[in-house]
Amino acid sequence: MSIADLRQEYAKHELDHDHVRANPVEQFETWFDEALEAEVEEPNAMTLATTDEVGRPAARIVLLKGVDERGFVFYSNYESQKGRQISANPHAALVFWWEPLERQVRIEGEVEKLPEEESTEYFHSRPHGSQLGAWASPQSRVIDSREVLEKRLELVSGEYSEGDVPRPPHWGGYVVKPRTVEFWQGRPNRLHDRLRYRRDDDGWTLERLAP
């Protein structure tokens, strides 16, 4: 079968103004809870797209680790490719795809670092091995072999064999503060439902987009 012939018809749900929340974060939480109930695999997995100082884009899958009135939270190495790009251009886009529900959520907004104490608290909630890995991996940097990582992990494991592992100064959290949030519901004949929340001086404006 040709790639061009791959098709999926969507017809499970509908989406209209009368059945969504006034606030997009609350609407996201509603949909996220429904993704959990539907047993979507890793519902907090999201594509994070960033650009460098000259506008060249990069995208990767990261995990959502929190959502509140500020926005959408994830954690990373500040010296990774994504960290360097966010430093150069503190704007990003997120995409969630929940296939069993035929739903997509798109978020665009500014990115800010979380307060250090919040990053530290989350870091210490991670498994011990993940804490060590944050020290061992020079994320996004070229290395000669897998053995380089294994050796670095061995060194930090010995250094922090007892007591708490401190949070690396180059590791912490970000929050994407949404400027727009779009909820996409698959519908028949490619006439999908798209509702977009757009933030302005008066709060949130809800509008329907053509598919």
Short mmCIF file of C-alpha atoms in Angstrom, two decimals:
data_model
loop_
_atom_site.label_atom_id
_atom_site.label_comp_id
_atom_site.label_asym_id
_atom_site.label_seq_id
_atom_site.Cartn_x
_atom_site.Cartn_y
_atom_site.Cartn_z
CA MET A 1 0.00 0.00 0.00
CA SER A 2 1.20 3.50 -0.86
CA ILE A 3 1.73 5.97 1.98
CA ALA A 4 -0.61 8.31 0.10
CA ASP A 5 -3.39 5.71 0.39
CA LEU A 6 -3.24 5.49 4.19
CA ARG A 7 -6.45 7.01 5.57
CA GLN A 8 -8.44 7.00 8.79
CA GLU A 9 -12.03 8.17 9.09
CA TYR A 10 -12.86 9.94 12.37
CA ALA A 11 -16.34 9.81 13.85
CA LYS A 12 -16.19 9.16 17.60
CA HIS A 13 -16.97 12.57 19.10
CA GLU A 14 -18.09 16.13 18.40
CA LEU A 15 -16.84 19.46 19.70
CA ASP A 16 -18.83 22.70 19.96
CA HIS A 17 -18.92 25.94 21.92
CA ASP A 18 -21.72 24.76 24.20
CA HIS A 19 -19.74 21.86 25.64
CA VAL A 20 -16.36 23.39 26.51
CA ARG A 21 -15.07 25.37 29.48
CA ALA A 22 -14.51 29.11 29.38
CA ASN A 23 -10.85 28.63 30.32
CA PRO A 24 -8.61 26.52 28.05
CA VAL A 25 -6.54 25.12 30.92
CA GLU A 26 -9.72 23.78 32.52
CA GLN A 27 -10.81 22.37 29.17
CA PHE A 28 -7.41 20.71 28.77
CA GLU A 29 -7.75 19.13 32.21
CA THR A 30 -11.17 17.77 31.21
CA TRP A 31 -9.79 16.22 28.04
CA PHE A 32 -6.72 14.93 29.87
CA ASP A 33 -8.92 13.17 32.43
CA GLU A 34 -10.87 11.59 29.57
CA ALA A 35 -7.59 10.44 28.00
CA LEU A 36 -6.69 8.78 31.31
CA GLU A 37 -10.10 7.11 31.49
CA ALA A 38 -9.65 5.87 27.91
CA GLU A 39 -6.27 4.41 28.94
CA VAL A 40 -4.39 6.36 26.29
CA GLU A 41 -0.77 5.24 26.46
CA GLU A 42 1.38 8.01 27.93
CA PRO A 43 -1.25 10.75 27.64
CA ASN A 44 1.28 13.28 28.96
CA ALA A 45 3.62 12.74 25.99
CA MET A 46 3.74 15.89 23.89
CA THR A 47 5.68 17.22 20.94
CA LEU A 48 7.70 20.29 21.91
CA ALA A 49 8.76 22.54 19.02
CA THR A 50 11.35 25.30 19.47
CA THR A 51 13.49 27.44 17.18
CA ASP A 52 17.01 28.77 17.38
CA GLU A 53 18.16 32.36 17.04
CA VAL A 54 17.79 32.34 13.23
CA GLY A 55 14.44 30.56 13.17
CA ARG A 56 15.53 26.99 12.41
CA PRO A 57 12.98 24.65 14.05
CA ALA A 58 13.46 21.48 16.06
CA ALA A 59 10.86 19.18 17.61
CA ARG A 60 10.95 16.26 20.01
CA ILE A 61 8.70 14.33 22.39
CA VAL A 62 8.84 15.34 26.06
CA LEU A 63 6.57 14.62 29.01
CA LEU A 64 4.12 17.05 30.58
CA LYS A 65 4.77 17.16 34.32
CA GLY A 66 2.20 19.66 35.46
CA VAL A 67 -0.53 22.05 34.36
CA ASP A 68 -1.98 24.97 36.30
CA GLU A 69 -3.09 28.56 35.83
CA ARG A 70 0.47 29.48 34.71
CA GLY A 71 0.57 26.96 31.89
CA PHE A 72 2.17 23.65 30.92
CA VAL A 73 5.24 22.38 32.76
CA PHE A 74 8.10 20.16 31.63
CA TYR A 75 11.69 19.57 32.78
CA SER A 76 14.98 19.36 30.93
CA ASN A 77 18.68 20.02 30.82
CA TYR A 78 19.10 23.77 30.31
CA GLU A 79 22.19 23.09 28.19
CA SER A 80 20.42 20.69 25.80
CA GLN A 81 19.40 21.70 22.29
CA LYS A 82 15.93 22.62 23.49
CA GLY A 83 17.36 24.56 26.41
CA ARG A 84 19.70 26.54 24.18
CA GLN A 85 16.91 27.27 21.71
CA ILE A 86 14.54 28.41 24.45
CA SER A 87 17.25 30.70 25.76
CA ALA A 88 17.69 32.21 22.28
CA ASN A 89 13.96 32.41 21.50
CA PRO A 90 11.67 31.88 24.52
CA HIS A 91 8.62 30.78 22.55
CA ALA A 92 7.41 27.23 21.88
CA ALA A 93 4.60 25.08 20.56
CA LEU A 94 3.21 21.89 22.11
CA VAL A 95 1.11 19.17 20.48
CA PHE A 96 -0.75 16.33 22.19
CA TRP A 97 -2.19 13.48 20.09
CA TRP A 98 -4.64 11.10 21.74
CA GLU A 99 -5.41 8.61 18.99
CA PRO A 100 -8.07 6.49 20.77
CA LEU A 101 -10.18 9.64 21.23
CA GLU A 102 -9.29 11.10 17.81
CA ARG A 103 -8.19 14.29 19.55
CA GLN A 104 -5.34 16.74 19.26
CA VAL A 105 -4.42 19.75 21.40
CA ARG A 106 -2.09 22.48 20.12
CA ILE A 107 -0.57 25.11 22.41
CA GLU A 108 1.60 28.10 21.56
CA GLY A 109 3.11 30.56 23.99
CA GLU A 110 6.05 32.04 25.82
CA VAL A 111 8.42 29.89 27.86
CA GLU A 112 9.82 30.73 31.27
CA LYS A 113 12.02 28.83 33.70
CA LEU A 114 10.33 27.61 36.86
CA PRO A 115 11.52 28.96 40.23
CA GLU A 116 14.58 27.07 41.44
CA GLU A 117 12.84 25.74 44.54
CA GLU A 118 10.08 24.21 42.41
CA SER A 119 12.63 22.52 40.14
CA THR A 120 14.51 21.21 43.16
CA GLU A 121 11.37 19.79 44.73
CA TYR A 122 10.46 17.94 41.55
CA PHE A 123 14.04 16.72 41.03
CA HIS A 124 14.03 15.05 44.43
CA SER A 125 10.74 13.30 43.60
CA ARG A 126 12.37 11.51 40.65
CA PRO A 127 13.75 7.97 40.89
CA HIS A 128 17.32 7.82 42.16
CA GLY A 129 18.60 6.56 38.80
CA SER A 130 16.99 9.46 36.96
CA GLN A 131 18.62 11.90 39.36
CA LEU A 132 22.01 10.37 38.65
CA GLY A 133 21.29 10.40 34.92
CA ALA A 134 20.76 14.16 35.00
CA TRP A 135 24.34 14.51 36.20
CA ALA A 136 25.77 11.84 33.91
CA SER A 137 24.36 12.95 30.55
CA PRO A 138 25.72 16.00 28.68
CA GLN A 139 22.40 16.13 26.84
CA SER A 140 22.48 16.82 23.09
CA ARG A 141 26.29 16.89 23.01
CA VAL A 142 28.31 14.59 20.74
CA ILE A 143 29.93 11.69 22.64
CA ASP A 144 32.31 9.01 21.42
CA SER A 145 30.39 5.96 22.63
CA ARG A 146 27.81 4.51 24.99
CA GLU A 147 30.69 3.70 27.31
CA VAL A 148 31.17 7.42 27.93
CA LEU A 149 27.73 7.55 29.53
CA GLU A 150 28.28 4.38 31.50
CA LYS A 151 31.57 5.71 32.86
CA ARG A 152 30.04 9.06 33.82
CA LEU A 153 27.15 7.26 35.54
CA GLU A 154 29.61 5.11 37.45
CA LEU A 155 31.47 8.20 38.64
CA VAL A 156 28.40 10.10 39.83
CA SER A 157 26.97 6.93 41.42
CA GLY A 158 30.10 6.72 43.52
CA GLU A 159 30.05 10.40 44.37
CA TYR A 160 26.41 10.29 45.50
CA SER A 161 26.30 6.78 46.91
CA GLU A 162 24.98 8.13 50.21
CA GLY A 163 22.56 10.92 51.01
CA ASP A 164 20.53 13.07 48.66
CA VAL A 165 21.56 13.78 45.10
CA PRO A 166 21.66 17.56 44.62
CA ARG A 167 19.85 19.05 41.64
CA PRO A 168 22.33 19.95 38.90
CA PRO A 169 22.44 23.71 38.28
CA HIS A 170 21.97 23.01 34.57
CA TRP A 171 18.72 21.06 35.07
CA GLY A 172 15.23 22.32 35.87
CA GLY A 173 11.73 23.14 34.79
CA TYR A 174 10.02 25.30 32.20
CA VAL A 175 6.46 26.51 31.89
CA VAL A 176 4.84 27.25 28.54
CA LYS A 177 2.46 30.15 29.17
CA PRO A 178 -0.26 29.72 26.55
CA ARG A 179 -1.11 32.45 24.11
CA THR A 180 -3.34 30.17 22.02
CA VAL A 181 -4.78 26.72 22.76
CA GLU A 182 -6.55 24.78 20.03
CA PHE A 183 -8.72 21.70 20.62
CA TRP A 184 -9.10 19.48 17.55
CA GLN A 185 -11.69 16.72 17.29
CA GLY A 186 -11.61 14.37 14.33
CA ARG A 187 -14.83 14.32 12.29
CA PRO A 188 -16.00 12.55 9.10
CA ASN A 189 -14.95 13.73 5.64
CA ARG A 190 -12.01 15.68 7.06
CA LEU A 191 -14.44 18.35 8.32
CA HIS A 192 -12.86 18.28 11.76
CA ASP A 193 -13.96 20.43 14.70
CA ARG A 194 -11.37 23.03 15.70
CA LEU A 195 -11.95 25.39 18.62
CA ARG A 196 -9.20 27.88 19.44
CA TYR A 197 -8.81 29.93 22.61
CA ARG A 198 -6.88 33.13 21.99
CA ARG A 199 -5.64 35.26 24.88
CA ASP A 200 -6.07 39.02 24.72
CA ASP A 201 -6.23 41.90 27.18
CA ASP A 202 -9.75 40.93 28.25
CA GLY A 203 -9.01 37.25 28.84
CA TRP A 204 -9.78 34.38 26.49
CA THR A 205 -11.64 34.58 23.19
CA LEU A 206 -13.07 31.33 21.83
CA GLU A 207 -13.38 30.94 18.08
CA ARG A 208 -14.05 28.15 15.59
CA LEU A 209 -11.53 27.48 12.83
CA ALA A 210 -12.19 25.86 9.47
CA PRO A 211 -10.54 22.44 9.22
#
